[in-house]
Coordinates of C-alpha atoms and ligand atoms in Angstrom, one line a residue:
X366 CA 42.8 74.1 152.2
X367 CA 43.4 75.0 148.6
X368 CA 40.1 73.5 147.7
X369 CA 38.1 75.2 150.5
X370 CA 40.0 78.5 149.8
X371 CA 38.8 78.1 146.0
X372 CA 35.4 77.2 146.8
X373 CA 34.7 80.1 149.2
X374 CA 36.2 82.1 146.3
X375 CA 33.8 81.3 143.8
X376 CA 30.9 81.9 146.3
X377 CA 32.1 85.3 146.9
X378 CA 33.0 85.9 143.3
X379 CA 29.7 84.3 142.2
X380 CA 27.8 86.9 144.9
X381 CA 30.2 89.9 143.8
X382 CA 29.1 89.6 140.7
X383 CA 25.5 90.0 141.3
X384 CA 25.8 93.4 143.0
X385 CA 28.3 95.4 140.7
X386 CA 32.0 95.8 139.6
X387 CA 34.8 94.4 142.3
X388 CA 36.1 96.9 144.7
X389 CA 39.4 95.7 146.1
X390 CA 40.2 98.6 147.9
X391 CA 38.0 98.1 151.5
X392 CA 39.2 94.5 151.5
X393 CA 43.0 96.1 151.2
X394 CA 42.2 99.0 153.8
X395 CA 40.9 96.8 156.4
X396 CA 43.8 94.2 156.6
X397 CA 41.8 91.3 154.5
X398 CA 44.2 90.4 151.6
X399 CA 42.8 87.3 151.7
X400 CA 39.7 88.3 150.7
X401 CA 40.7 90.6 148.2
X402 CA 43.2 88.1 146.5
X403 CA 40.4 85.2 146.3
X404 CA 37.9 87.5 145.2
X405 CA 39.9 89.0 142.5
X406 CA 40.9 85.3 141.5
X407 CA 40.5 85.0 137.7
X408 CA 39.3 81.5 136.4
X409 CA 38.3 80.1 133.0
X410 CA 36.7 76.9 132.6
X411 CA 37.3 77.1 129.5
X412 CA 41.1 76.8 129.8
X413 CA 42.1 79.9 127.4
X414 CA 42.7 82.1 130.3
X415 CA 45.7 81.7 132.3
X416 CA 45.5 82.4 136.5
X417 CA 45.7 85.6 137.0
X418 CA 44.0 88.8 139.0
X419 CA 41.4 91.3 138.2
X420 CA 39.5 93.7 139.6
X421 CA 39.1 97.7 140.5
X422 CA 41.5 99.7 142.9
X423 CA 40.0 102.8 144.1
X424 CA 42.4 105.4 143.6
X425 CA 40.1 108.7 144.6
X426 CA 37.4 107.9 146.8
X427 CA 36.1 111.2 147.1
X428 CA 35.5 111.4 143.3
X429 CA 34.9 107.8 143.1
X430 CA 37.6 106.9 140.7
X431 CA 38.8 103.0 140.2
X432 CA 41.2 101.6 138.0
X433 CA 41.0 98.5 136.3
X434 CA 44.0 96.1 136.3
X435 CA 44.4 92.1 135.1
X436 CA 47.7 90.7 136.6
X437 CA 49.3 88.0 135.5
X438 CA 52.1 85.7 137.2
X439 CA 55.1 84.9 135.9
X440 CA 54.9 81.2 134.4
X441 CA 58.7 81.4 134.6
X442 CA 60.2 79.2 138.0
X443 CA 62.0 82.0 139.0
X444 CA 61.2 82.9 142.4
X445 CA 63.1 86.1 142.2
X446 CA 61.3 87.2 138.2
X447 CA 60.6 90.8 138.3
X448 CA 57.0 93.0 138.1
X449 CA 56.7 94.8 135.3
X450 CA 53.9 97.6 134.7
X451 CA 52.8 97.7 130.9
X452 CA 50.5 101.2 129.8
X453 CA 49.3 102.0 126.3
X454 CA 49.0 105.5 125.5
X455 CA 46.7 107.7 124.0
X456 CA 45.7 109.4 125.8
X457 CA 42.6 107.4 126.2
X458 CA 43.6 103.4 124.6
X459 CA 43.1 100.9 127.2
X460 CA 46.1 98.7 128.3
X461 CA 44.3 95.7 127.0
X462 CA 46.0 96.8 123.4
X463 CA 49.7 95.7 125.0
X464 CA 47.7 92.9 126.7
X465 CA 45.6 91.4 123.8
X466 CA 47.9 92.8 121.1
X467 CA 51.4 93.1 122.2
X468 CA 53.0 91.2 125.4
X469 CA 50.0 89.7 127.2
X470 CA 49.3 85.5 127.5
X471 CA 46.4 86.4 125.2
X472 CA 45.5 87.3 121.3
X473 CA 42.7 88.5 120.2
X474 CA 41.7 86.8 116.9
X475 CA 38.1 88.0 115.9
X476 CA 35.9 89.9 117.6
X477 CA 34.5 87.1 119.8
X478 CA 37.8 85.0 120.3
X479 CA 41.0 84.9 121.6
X480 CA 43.7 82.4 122.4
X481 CA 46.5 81.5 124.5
X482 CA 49.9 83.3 123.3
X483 CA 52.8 81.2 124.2
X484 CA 55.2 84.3 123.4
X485 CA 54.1 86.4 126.4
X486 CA 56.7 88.3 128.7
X487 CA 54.6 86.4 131.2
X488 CA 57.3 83.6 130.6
X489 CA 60.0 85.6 132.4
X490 CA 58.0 88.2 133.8
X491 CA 55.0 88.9 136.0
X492 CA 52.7 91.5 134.4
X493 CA 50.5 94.1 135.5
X494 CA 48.5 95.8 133.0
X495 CA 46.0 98.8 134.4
X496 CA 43.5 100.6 132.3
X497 CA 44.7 104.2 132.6
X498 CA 43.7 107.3 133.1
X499 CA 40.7 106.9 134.5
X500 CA 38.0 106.8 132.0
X501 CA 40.1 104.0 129.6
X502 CA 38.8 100.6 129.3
X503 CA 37.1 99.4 132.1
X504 CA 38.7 101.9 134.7
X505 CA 35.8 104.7 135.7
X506 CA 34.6 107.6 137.7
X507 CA 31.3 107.5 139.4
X508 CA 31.6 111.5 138.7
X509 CA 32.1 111.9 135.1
X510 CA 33.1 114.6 133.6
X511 CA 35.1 115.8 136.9
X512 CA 36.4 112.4 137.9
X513 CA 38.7 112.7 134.4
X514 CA 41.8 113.8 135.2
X515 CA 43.7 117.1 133.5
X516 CA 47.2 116.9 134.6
X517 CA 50.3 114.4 134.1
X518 CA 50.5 114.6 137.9
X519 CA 46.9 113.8 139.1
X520 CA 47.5 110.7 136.3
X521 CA 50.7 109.8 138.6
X522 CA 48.8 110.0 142.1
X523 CA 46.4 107.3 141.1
X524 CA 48.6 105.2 139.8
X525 CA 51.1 105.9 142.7
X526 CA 48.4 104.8 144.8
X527 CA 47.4 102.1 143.0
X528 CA 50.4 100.6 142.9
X529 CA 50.8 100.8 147.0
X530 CA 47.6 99.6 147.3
X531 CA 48.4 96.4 144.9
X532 CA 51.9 95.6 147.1
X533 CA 49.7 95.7 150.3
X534 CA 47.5 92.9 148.4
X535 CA 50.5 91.0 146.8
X536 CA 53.3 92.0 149.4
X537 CA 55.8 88.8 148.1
X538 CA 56.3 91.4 144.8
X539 CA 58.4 93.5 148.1
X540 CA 61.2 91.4 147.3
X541 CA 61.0 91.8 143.5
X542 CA 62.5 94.5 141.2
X543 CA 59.9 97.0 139.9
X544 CA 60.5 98.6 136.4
X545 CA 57.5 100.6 134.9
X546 CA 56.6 100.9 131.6
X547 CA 54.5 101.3 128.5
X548 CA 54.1 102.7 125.0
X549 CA 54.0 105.8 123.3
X550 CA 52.3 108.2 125.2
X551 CA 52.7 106.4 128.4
X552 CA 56.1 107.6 128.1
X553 CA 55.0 110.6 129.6
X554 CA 52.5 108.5 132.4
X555 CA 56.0 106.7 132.9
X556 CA 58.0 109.4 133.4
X557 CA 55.4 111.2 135.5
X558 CA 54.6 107.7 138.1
X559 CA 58.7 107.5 138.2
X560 CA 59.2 110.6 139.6
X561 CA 56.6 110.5 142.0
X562 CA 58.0 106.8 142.8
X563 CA 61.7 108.5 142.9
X564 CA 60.6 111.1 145.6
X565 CA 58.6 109.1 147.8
X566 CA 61.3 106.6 147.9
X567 CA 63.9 109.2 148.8
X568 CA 61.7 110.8 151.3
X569 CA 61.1 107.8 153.1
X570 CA 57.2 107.8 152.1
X571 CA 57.6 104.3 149.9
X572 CA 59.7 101.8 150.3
X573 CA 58.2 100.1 146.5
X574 CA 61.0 97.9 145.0
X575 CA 61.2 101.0 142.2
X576 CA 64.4 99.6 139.9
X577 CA 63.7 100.8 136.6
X578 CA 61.6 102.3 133.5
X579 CA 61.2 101.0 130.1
X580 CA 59.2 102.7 127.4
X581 CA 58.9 101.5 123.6
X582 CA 57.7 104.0 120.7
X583 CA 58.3 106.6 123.7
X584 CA 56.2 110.1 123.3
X585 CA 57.4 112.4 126.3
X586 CA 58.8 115.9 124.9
X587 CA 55.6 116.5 122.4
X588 CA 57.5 120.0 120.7
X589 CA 61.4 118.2 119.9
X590 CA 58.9 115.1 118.7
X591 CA 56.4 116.9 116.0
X592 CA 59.0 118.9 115.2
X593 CA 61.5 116.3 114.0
X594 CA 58.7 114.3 112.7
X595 CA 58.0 117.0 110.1
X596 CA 61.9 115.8 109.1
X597 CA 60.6 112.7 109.0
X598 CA 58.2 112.3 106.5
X599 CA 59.2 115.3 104.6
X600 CA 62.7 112.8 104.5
X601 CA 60.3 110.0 103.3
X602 CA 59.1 112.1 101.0
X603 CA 55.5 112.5 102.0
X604 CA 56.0 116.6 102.5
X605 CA 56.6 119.2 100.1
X606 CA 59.5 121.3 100.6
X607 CA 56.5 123.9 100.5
X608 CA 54.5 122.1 103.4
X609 CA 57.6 121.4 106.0
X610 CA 58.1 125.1 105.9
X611 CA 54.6 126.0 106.2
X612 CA 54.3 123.7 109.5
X613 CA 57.4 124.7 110.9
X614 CA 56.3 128.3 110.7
X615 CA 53.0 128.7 111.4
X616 CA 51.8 125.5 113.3
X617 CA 54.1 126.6 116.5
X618 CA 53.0 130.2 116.3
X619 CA 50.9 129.9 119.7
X620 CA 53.2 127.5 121.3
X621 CA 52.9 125.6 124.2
X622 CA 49.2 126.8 124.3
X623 CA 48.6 124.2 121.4
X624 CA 49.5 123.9 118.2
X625 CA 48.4 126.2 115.4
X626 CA 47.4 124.1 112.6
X627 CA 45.4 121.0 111.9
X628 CA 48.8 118.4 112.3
X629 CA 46.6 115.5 111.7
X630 CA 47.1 116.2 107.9
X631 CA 50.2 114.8 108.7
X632 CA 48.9 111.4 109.8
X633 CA 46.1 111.5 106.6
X634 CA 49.2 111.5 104.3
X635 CA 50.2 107.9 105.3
X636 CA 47.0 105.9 106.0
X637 CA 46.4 105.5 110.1
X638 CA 47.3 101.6 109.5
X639 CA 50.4 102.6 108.0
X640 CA 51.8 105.0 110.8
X641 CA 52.3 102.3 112.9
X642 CA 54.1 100.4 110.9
X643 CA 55.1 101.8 107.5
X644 CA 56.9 98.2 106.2
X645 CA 53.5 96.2 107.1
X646 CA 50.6 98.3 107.5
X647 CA 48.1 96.6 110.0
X648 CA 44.7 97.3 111.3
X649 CA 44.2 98.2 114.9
X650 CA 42.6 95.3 116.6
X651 CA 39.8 97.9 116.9
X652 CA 37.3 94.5 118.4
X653 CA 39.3 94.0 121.6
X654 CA 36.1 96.5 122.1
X655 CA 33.8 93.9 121.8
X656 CA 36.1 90.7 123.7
X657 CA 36.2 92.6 126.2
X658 CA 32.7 93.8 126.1
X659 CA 31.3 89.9 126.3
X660 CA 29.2 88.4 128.8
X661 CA 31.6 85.9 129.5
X662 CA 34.6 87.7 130.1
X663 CA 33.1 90.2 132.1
X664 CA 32.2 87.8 134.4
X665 CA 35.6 86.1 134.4
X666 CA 36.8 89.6 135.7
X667 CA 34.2 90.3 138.3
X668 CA 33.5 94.0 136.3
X669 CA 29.9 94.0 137.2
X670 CA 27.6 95.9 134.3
X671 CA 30.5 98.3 133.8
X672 CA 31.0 98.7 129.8
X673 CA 34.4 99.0 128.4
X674 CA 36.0 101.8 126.3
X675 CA 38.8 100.3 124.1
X676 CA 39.7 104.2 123.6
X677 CA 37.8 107.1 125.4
X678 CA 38.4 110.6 123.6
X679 CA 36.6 111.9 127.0
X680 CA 39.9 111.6 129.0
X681 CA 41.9 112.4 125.6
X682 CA 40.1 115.7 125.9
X683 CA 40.2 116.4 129.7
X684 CA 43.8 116.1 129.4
X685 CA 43.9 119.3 127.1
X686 CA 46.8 121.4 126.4
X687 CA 48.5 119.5 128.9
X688 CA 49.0 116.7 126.2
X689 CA 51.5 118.7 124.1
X690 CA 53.6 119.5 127.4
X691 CA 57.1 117.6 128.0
X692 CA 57.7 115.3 130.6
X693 CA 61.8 115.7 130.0
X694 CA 63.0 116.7 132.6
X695 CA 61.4 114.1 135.1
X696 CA 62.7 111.1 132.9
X697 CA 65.8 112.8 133.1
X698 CA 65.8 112.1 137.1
X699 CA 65.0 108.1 136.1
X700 CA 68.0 108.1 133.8
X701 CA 70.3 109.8 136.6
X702 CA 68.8 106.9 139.1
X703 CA 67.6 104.3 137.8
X704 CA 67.9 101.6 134.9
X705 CA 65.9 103.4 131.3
X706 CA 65.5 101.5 128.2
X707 CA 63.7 103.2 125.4
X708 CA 63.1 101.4 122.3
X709 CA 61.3 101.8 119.3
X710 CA 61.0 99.8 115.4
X711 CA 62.9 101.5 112.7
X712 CA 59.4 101.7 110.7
X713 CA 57.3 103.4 113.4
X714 CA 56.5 106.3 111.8
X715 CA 53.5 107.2 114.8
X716 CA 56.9 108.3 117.5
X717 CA 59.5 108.5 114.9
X718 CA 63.6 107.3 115.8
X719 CA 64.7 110.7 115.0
X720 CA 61.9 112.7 117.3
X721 CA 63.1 110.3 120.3
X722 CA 66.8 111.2 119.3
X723 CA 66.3 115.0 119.6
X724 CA 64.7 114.6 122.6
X725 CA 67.2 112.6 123.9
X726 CA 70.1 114.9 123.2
X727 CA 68.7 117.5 125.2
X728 CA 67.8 116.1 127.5
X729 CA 69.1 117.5 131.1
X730 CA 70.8 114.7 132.3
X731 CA 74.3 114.7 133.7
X732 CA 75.4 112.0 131.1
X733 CA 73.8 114.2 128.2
X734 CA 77.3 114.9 126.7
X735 CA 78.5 111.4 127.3
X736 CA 75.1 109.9 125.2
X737 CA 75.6 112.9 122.5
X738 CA 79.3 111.1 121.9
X739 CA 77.9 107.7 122.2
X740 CA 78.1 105.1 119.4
X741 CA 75.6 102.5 117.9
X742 CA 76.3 98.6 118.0
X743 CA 74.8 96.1 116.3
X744 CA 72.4 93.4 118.0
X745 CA 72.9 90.0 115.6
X746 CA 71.5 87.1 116.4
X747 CA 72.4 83.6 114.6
X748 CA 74.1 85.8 111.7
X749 CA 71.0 88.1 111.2
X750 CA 70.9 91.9 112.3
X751 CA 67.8 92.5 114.9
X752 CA 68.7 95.7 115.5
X753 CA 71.3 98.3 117.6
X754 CA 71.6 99.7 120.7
X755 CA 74.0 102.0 122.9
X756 CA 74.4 102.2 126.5
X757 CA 75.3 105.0 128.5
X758 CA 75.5 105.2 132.5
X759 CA 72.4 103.1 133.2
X760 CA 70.7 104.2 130.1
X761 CA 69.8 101.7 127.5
X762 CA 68.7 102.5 123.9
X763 CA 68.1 100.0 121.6
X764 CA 66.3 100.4 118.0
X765 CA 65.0 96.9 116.4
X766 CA 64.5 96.4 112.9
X767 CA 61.3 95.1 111.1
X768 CA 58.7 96.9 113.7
X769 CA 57.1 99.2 114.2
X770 CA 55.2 101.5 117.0
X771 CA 53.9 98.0 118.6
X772 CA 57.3 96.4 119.0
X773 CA 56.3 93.3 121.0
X774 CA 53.5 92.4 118.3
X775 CA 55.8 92.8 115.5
X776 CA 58.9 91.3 117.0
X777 CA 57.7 89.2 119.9
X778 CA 60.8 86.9 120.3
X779 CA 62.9 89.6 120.3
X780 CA 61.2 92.3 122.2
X781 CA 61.2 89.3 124.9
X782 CA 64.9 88.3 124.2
X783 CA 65.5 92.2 124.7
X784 CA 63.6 93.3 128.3
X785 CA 65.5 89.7 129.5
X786 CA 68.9 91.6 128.4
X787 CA 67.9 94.9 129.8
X788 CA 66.7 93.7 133.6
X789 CA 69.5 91.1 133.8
X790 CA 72.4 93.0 131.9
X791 CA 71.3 96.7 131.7
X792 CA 71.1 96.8 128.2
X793 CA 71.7 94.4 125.4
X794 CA 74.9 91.5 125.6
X795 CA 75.5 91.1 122.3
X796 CA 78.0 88.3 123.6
X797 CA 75.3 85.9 125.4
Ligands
LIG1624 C1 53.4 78.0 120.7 O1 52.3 77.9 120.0 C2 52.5 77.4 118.6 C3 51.2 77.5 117.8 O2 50.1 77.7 118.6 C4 53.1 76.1 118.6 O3 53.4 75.6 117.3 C5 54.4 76.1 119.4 O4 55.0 74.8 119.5 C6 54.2 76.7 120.8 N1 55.5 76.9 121.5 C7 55.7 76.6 122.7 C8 57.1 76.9 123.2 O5 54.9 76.1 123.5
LIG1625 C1 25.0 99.3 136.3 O1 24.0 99.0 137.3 C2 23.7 100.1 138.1 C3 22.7 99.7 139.2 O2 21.7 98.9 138.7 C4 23.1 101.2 137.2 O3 22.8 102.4 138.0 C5 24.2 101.6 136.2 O4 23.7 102.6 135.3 C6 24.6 100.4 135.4 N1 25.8 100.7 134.6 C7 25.9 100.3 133.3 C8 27.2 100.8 132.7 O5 25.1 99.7 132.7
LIG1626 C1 73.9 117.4 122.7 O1 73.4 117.7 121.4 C2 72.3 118.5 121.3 C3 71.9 118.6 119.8 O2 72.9 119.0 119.0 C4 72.8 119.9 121.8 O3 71.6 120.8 121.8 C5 73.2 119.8 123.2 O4 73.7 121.0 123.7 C6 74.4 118.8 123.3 N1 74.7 118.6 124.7 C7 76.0 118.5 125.1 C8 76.2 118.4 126.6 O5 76.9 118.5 124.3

């Protein structure tokens, strides 16, 4: 049954491929998961790539706009491992960055290789990754420019409709914790999908197995953030007194419609490798571009001709204004319901510690008092500090040493060793 199951799939995959990029979402409409699950079947001959899913969910057929996603199962044997959501930021970088880069069962070595990773969160999670907004990587609108999207809440619809779409295809993940998450400025596309996720679920709309969020390097409430990140490097020295001033008083003049002043001279005074991680400045694996981009793989994921955007400014730009606005007080709602864990490394100086931290302490959530008193631990492991972390109500906050905006890459064992801690414990057990 297997066989004849896998041999029809690579018929219909071999004839999908001949007529354009995979469309899962007729297949789902119409009852035929079987369909859609074989056809989105990813194999390798080669070995290098691990089982897994791929394809295009149409999220707004009107406009014609389909997201991109490559699942993978949980290696892990157990039956009851959670789904977790992984988005990069931007806006505009393709989640292929956390896959190829970060967490994902693959590195990308040069620009026409990758390999196997072994330190995945694939061993004790499943993951979904989805190219989002729509417009990133291989995710597209057949109606550009108005396909883009331009508010936090359109972003949330389609993924809120992907992801009901994807448990209609995959319904054993019913019986599976949920927890979104993502990077940087997915912390806003985080908090945004877990609201929407919180009211449907409390209107009885969705009954998605919504536990939790969990966002690393986390950029949600953009005026706190920039402001406090003016401390930041004028602390590390890399502002005059002179130019700290100067952006505190004019560069918020015409605030919230955008900020007055050029603030990437900020980024220009550390190099762009360095803001990621100021310790161990790396280059940004700009060629995931071109991987992604190769005959071969393209095939693997049934994308058709469609060409893939490692980072489209085009969405970055369609977004607008509504880039600098804050997302506060919907992540405030997670942390009243649900499990939170925000983390960052102590040398990311792209979302600064201290940004996060104001943010945090205003935030208007009925345990705001409670984590204003609350007290760092320390996280050691064999004798050795990793890092420290708080925990108050459901909310986890951990900050891990020697990493920086792209935790998992810089710490995989222990960014692994961590979201096992959070969706088992809550937060870190410094006693296991
Ligand atoms: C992971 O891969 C490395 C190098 O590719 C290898 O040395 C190591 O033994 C592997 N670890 C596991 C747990 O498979
Ligand atoms: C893909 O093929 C279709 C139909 O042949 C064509 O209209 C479209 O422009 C192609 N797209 C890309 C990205 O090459
Ligand atoms: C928590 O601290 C912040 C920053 O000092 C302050 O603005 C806020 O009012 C405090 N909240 C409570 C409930 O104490």
């Amino acid at each position: 049954d297997e066989m004849l199951l896998s041999y029809l799939g690579f018929l219909l995959t071999f004839f999908k491929i001949n007529y354009g990029p995979l469309l899962l979402t007729p297949y789902i409409t119409s009852g035929d998961i079987t369909t859609a699950r074989t056809l989105s079947r990813v194999q390798d001959e080669e070995g290098v790539i691990p089982p897994s899913h791929a394809g295009f969910i149409t999220v707004d057929k009107k406009l014609g706009n389909h997201l991109f996603f490559w699942y993978f199962p949980t290696t892990s044997r157990r039956s009851e491992a959670p789904l977790l959501l992984w988005l990069n930021g931007g806006p505009g970088a393709s989640s292929m960055v956390g896959l190829f880069y970060e967490n994902g069962p693959l590195r990308a070595v040069t620009a026409d290789s990758y390999t196997a990773w072994n330190k995945s969160w694939t061993n004790s999670f499943s993951m979904l990754y989805i190219d989002n907004p729509v417009g990133c990587g291989f995710s597209y609108s057949e109606n550009i420019p108005q396909g883009y999207r331009t508010t936090d809440e359109e972003v949330a619809m389609d993924l809120y409709s992907f992801l009901e779409q994807f448990y209609t295809m995959f319904p054993e993940f019913m019986s599976r914790e949920l927890y979104i998450g993502g990077q940087s400025y997915a912390g806003k596309y985080v908090s945004s999908l877990g609201y929407v996720l919180h009211s449907n679920i409390q209107s009885g709309a969705s009954k998605l197995p919504f536990r939790g969020a969990y966002i690393g390097g986390a950029f949600f409430d953009p005026y706190t953030q920039i402001s406090l990140a003016v401390e930041f490097f004028y602390t590390m020295g890399a502002l005059s007194w002179k130019q700290r001033n100067e952006f505190k008083e004019t560069c918020f003049r015409n605030w919230p419609n955008g900020l007055a002043c050029d603030a990437g001279f900020i980024v220009r005074i550390l190099d762009y490798d360095s803001m990621d991680n100021y310790m161990a400045p790396k280059k940004f694996p700009e060629f995931i571009q071109n991987i992604m981009n190769l005959e071969k793989v393209k095939k693997i994921l049934h994308v058709g001709n469609r060409s893939f955007q490692l980072i489209n400014d085009g969405v970055n730009f369609k977004l607008g204004e509504v880039i600098l606005w804050s997302t506060k007080s919907k992540l405030a709602v997670l942390l009243d319901n649900y499990k939170v864990l925000l983390y960052e490394g102590d040398f990311d100086a792209r979302v600064p510690t201290v940004g996060v931290e104001g943010a945090l302490l205003t935030m208007p959530w009925s345990l705001q008092e409670a984590y204003n008193n609350s007290k760092r631990a320390s996280w050691y492991q064999e004798g050795e500090q990793i890092g420290s972390f708080s925990r108050t109500g459901n909310f986890c906050r951990v900050v891990l040493r020697n990493a920086g905006h792209h935790v998992p890459h810089d710490q995989p064992d222990i960014s692994l060793t961590m979201m096992e801690h959070f969706v088992h414990f809550g937060c870190i057990d410094s006693y296991i």
